PDB file of C-alpha atoms in Angstrom:
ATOM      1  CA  UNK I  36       0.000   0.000   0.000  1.00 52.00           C
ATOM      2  CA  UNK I  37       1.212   3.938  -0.679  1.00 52.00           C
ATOM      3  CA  UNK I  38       0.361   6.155   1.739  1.00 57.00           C
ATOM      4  CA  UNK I  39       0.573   9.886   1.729  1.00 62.00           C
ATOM      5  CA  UNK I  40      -0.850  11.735   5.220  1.00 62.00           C
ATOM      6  CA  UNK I  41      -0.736  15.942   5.520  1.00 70.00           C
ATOM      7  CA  UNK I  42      -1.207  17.760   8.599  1.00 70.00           C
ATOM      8  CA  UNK I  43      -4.828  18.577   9.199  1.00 69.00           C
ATOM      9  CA  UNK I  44      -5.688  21.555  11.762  1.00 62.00           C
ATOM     10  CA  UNK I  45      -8.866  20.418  14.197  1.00 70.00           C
ATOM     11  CA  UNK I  46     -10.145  17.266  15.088  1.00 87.00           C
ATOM     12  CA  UNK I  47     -13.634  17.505  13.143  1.00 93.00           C
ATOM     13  CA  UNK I  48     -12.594  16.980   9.566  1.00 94.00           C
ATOM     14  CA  UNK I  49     -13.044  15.815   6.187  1.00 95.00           C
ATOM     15  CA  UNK I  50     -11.072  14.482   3.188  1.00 95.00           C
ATOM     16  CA  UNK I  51     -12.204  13.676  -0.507  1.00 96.00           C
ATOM     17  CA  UNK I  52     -10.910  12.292  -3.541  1.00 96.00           C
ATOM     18  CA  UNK I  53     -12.819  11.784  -7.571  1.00 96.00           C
ATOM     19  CA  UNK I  54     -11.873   7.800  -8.360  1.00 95.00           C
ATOM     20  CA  UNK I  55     -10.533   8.273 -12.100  1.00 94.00           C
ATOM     21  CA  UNK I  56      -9.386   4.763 -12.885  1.00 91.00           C
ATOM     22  CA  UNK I  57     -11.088   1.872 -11.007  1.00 90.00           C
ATOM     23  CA  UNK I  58     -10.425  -1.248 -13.122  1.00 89.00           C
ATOM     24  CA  UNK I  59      -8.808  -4.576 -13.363  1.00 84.00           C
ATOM     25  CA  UNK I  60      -9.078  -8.057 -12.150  1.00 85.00           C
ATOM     26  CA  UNK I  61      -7.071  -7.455  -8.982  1.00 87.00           C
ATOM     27  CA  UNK I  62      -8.352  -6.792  -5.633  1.00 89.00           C
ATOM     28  CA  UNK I  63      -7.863  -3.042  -5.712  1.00 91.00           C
ATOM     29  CA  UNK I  64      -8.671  -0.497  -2.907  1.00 94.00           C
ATOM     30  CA  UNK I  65      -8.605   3.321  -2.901  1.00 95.00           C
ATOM     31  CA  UNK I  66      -8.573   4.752   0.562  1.00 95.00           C
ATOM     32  CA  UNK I  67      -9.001   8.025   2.492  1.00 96.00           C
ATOM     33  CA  UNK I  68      -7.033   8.454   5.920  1.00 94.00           C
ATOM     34  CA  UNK I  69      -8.689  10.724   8.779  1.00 95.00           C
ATOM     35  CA  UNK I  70      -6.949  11.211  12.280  1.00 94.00           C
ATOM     36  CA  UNK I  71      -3.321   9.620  11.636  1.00 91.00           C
ATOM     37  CA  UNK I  72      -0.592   9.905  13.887  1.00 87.00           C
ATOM     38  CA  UNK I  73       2.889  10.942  13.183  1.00 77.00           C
ATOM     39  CA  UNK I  74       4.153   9.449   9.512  1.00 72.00           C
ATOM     40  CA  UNK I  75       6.314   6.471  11.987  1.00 66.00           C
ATOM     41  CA  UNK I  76       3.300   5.568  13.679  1.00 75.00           C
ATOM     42  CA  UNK I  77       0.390   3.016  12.405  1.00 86.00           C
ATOM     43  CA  UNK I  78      -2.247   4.684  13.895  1.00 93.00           C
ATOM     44  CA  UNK I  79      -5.619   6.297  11.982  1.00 94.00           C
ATOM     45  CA  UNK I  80      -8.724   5.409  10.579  1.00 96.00           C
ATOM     46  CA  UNK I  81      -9.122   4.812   6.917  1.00 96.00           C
ATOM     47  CA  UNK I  82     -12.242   4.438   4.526  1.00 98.00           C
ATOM     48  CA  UNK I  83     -11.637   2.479   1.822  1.00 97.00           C
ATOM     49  CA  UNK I  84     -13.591   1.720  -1.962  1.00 97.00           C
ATOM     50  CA  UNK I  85     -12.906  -1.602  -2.978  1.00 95.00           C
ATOM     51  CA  UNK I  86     -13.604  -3.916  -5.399  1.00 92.00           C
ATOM     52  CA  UNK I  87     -12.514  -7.975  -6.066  1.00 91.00           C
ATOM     53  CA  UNK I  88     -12.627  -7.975  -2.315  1.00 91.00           C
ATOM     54  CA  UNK I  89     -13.119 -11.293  -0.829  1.00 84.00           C
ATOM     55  CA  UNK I  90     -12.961 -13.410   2.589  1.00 82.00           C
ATOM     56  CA  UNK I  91     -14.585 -11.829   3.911  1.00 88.00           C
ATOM     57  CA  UNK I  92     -16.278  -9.786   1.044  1.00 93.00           C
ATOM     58  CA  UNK I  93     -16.668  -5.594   1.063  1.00 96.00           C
ATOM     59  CA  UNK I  94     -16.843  -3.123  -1.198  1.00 96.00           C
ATOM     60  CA  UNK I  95     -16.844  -0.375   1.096  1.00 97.00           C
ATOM     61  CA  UNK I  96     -15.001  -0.509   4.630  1.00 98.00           C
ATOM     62  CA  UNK I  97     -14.330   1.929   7.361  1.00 98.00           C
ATOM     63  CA  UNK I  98     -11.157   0.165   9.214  1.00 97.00           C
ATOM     64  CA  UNK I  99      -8.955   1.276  12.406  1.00 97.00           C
ATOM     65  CA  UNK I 100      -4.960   0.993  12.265  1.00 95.00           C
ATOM     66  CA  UNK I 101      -3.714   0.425  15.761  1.00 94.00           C
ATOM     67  CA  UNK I 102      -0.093   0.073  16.332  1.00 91.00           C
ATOM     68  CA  UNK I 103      -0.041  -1.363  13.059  1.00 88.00           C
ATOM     69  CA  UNK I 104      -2.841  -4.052  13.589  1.00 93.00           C
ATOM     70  CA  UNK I 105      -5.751  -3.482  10.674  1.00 94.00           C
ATOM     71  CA  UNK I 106      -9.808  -3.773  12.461  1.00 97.00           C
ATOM     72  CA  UNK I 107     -12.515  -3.456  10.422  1.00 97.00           C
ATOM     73  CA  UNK I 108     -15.206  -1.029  11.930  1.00 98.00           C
ATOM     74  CA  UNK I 109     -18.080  -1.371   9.236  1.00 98.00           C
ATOM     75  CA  UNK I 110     -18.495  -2.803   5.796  1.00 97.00           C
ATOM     76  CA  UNK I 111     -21.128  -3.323   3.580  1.00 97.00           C
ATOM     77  CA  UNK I 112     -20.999  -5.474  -0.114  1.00 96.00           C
ATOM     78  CA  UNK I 113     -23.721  -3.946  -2.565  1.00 96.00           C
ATOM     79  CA  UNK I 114     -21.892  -0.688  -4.016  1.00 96.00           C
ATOM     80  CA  UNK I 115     -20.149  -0.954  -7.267  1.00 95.00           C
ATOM     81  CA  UNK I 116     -17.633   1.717  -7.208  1.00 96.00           C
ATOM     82  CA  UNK I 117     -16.952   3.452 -10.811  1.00 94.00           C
ATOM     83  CA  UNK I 118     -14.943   5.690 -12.263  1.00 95.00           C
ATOM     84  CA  UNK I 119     -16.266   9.532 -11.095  1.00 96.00           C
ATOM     85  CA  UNK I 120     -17.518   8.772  -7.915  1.00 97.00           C
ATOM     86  CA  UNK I 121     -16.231  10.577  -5.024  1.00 98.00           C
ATOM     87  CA  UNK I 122     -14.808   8.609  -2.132  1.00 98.00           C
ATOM     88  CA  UNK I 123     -15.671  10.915   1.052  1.00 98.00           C
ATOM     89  CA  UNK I 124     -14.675  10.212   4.761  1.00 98.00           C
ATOM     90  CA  UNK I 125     -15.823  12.472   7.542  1.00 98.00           C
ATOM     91  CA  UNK I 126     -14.821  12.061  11.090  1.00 97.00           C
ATOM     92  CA  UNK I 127     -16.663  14.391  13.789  1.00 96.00           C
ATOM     93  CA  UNK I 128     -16.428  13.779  17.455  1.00 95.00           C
ATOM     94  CA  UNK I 129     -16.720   9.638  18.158  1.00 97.00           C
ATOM     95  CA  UNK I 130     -18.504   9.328  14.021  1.00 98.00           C
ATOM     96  CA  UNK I 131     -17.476   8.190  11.318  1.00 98.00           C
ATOM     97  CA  UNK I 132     -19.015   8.625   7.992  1.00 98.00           C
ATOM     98  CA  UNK I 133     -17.571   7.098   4.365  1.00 98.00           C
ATOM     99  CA  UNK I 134     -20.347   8.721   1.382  1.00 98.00           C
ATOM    100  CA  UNK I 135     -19.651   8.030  -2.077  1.00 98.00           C
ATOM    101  CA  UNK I 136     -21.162  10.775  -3.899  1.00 98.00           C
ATOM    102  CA  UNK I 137     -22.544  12.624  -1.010  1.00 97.00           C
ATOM    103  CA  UNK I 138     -24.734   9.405   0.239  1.00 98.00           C
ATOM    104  CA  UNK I 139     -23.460   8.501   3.489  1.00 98.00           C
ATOM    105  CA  UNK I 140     -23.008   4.680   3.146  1.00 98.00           C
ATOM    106  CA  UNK I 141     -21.249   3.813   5.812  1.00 98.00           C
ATOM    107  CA  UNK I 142     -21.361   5.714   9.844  1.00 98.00           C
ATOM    108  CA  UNK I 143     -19.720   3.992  12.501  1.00 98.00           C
ATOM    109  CA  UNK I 144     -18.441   5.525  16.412  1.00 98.00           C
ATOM    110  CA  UNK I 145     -15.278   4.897  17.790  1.00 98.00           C
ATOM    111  CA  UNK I 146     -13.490   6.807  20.425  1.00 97.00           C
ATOM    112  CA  UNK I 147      -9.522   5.351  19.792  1.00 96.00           C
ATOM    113  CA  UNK I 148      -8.432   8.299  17.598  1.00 95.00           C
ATOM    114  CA  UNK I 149      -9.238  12.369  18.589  1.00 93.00           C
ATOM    115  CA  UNK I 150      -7.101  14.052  15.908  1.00 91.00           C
ATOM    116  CA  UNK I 151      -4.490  13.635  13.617  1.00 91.00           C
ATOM    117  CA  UNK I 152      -3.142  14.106   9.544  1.00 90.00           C
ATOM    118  CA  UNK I 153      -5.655  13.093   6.996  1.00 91.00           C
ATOM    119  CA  UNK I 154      -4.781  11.654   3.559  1.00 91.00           C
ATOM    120  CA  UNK I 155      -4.953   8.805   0.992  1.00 92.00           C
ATOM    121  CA  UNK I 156      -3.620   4.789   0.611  1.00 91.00           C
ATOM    122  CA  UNK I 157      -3.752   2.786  -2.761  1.00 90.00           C
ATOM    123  CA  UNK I 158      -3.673  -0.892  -2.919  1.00 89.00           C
ATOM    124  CA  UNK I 159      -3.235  -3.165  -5.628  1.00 89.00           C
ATOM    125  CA  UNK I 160      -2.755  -6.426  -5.268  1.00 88.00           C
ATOM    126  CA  UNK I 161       0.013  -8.636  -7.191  1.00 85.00           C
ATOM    127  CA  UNK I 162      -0.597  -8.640 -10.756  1.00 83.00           C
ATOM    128  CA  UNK I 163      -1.715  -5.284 -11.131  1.00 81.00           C
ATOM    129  CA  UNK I 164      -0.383  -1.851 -10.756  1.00 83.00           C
ATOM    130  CA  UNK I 165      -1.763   1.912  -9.311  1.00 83.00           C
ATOM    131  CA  UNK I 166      -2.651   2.380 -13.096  1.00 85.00           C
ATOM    132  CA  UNK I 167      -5.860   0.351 -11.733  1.00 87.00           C
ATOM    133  CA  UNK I 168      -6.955   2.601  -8.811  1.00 90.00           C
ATOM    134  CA  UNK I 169      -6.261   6.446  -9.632  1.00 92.00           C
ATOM    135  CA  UNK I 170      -7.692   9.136  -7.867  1.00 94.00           C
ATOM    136  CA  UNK I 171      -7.869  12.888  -8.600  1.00 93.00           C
ATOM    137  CA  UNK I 172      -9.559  16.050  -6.766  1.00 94.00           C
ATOM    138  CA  UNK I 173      -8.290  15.505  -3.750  1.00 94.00           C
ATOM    139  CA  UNK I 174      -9.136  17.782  -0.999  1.00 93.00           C
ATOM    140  CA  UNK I 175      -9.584  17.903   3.050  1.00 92.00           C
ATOM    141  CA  UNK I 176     -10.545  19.979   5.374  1.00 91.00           C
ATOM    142  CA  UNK I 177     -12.233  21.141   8.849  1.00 91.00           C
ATOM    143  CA  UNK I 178     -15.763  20.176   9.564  1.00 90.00           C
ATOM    144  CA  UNK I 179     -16.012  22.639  12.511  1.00 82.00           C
ATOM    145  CA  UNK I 180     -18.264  25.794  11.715  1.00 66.00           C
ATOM    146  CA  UNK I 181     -16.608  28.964  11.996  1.00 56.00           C
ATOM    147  CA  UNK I 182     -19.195  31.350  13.887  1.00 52.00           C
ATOM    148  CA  UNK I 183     -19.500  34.331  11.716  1.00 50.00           C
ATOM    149  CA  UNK I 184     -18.623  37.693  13.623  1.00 48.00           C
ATOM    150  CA  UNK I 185     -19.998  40.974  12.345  1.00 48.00           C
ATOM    151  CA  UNK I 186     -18.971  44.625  13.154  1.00 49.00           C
ATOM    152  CA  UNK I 187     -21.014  46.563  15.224  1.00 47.00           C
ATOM    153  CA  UNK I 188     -20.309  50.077  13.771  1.00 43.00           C
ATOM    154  CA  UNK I 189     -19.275  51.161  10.220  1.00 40.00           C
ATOM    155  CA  UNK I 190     -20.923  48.873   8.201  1.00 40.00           C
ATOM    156  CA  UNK I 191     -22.257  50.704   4.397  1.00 36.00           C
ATOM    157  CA  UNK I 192     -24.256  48.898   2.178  1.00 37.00           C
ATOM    158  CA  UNK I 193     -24.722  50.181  -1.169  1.00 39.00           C
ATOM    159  CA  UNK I 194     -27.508  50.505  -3.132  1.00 38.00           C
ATOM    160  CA  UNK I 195     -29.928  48.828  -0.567  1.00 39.00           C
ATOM    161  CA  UNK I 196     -32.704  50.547   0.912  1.00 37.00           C
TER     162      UNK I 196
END
């Protein structure tokens, strides 16, 4: 597997990335990684796409790393994954939410993880090559709201009445 984490500022956050390739006979799985620790550890949550998964079967998967140990927190078999769709993972407080194209498929709690880098992991297995899983569009950010402040005095508006 590649992985490549960036530092993420708060601990409610998101990350997002367009599958542009997702083909091939190989058991192939496109990931999203929310709330790692520090590039020498194995420790985050990832939400994977995946397809010629089997024993046990999944197409979609939200896992825990811990100290390098892989535990699967939710999966679910019936979504074909395609070429456009957007792999999203959310994490905010204890939930965790993997949507492909803005449908939440997947929400799970856990408490192991607070905060941490957020960022992607390819798999392919032997036989085929990161030709067959390609992403694109990737993005993260916060999930927090920013309350909006406004000025008290001073404020000129144009053209309304």
């Amino acid at each position: 597997a590649m992985t490549i984490t960036s530092k993420m500022e708060g601990n409610d956050q998101y990350a997002q990335a367009t599958l542009v390739t997702f083909t091939g006979a190989q058991l192939a799985s496109a990931q999203i990684v929310l709330r790692a620790d520090a590039p020498a550890r194995r420790d985050f949550y990832f939400f994977a796409a995946g397809r010629n998964i089997g024993a046990p079967a999944w197409t979609s998967n939200i896992f825990k790393m811990a100290n390098g140990v892989e535990t699967s927190l939710l999966s679910e078999n019936a979504t074909t994954w395609a070429a456009t769709d957007v792999l999203r993972a959310e994490a905010e407080g204890t939930t965790l939410t993997l949507k492909r194209n803005g449908t939440a498929l997947l929400t799970v709690t856990d408490t192991t993880f607070s905060m941490g880098r957020a960022g992607l992991r390819m798999f392919v297995n032997t036989g085929g090559n990161l030709a067959n899983c390609e992403v694109d569009d990737y993005e993260q950010g916060s999930l927090a709201v920013v309350a909006a402040s406004y000025p008290r005095f001073g404020l000129t508006m144009l053209g309304v009445r």
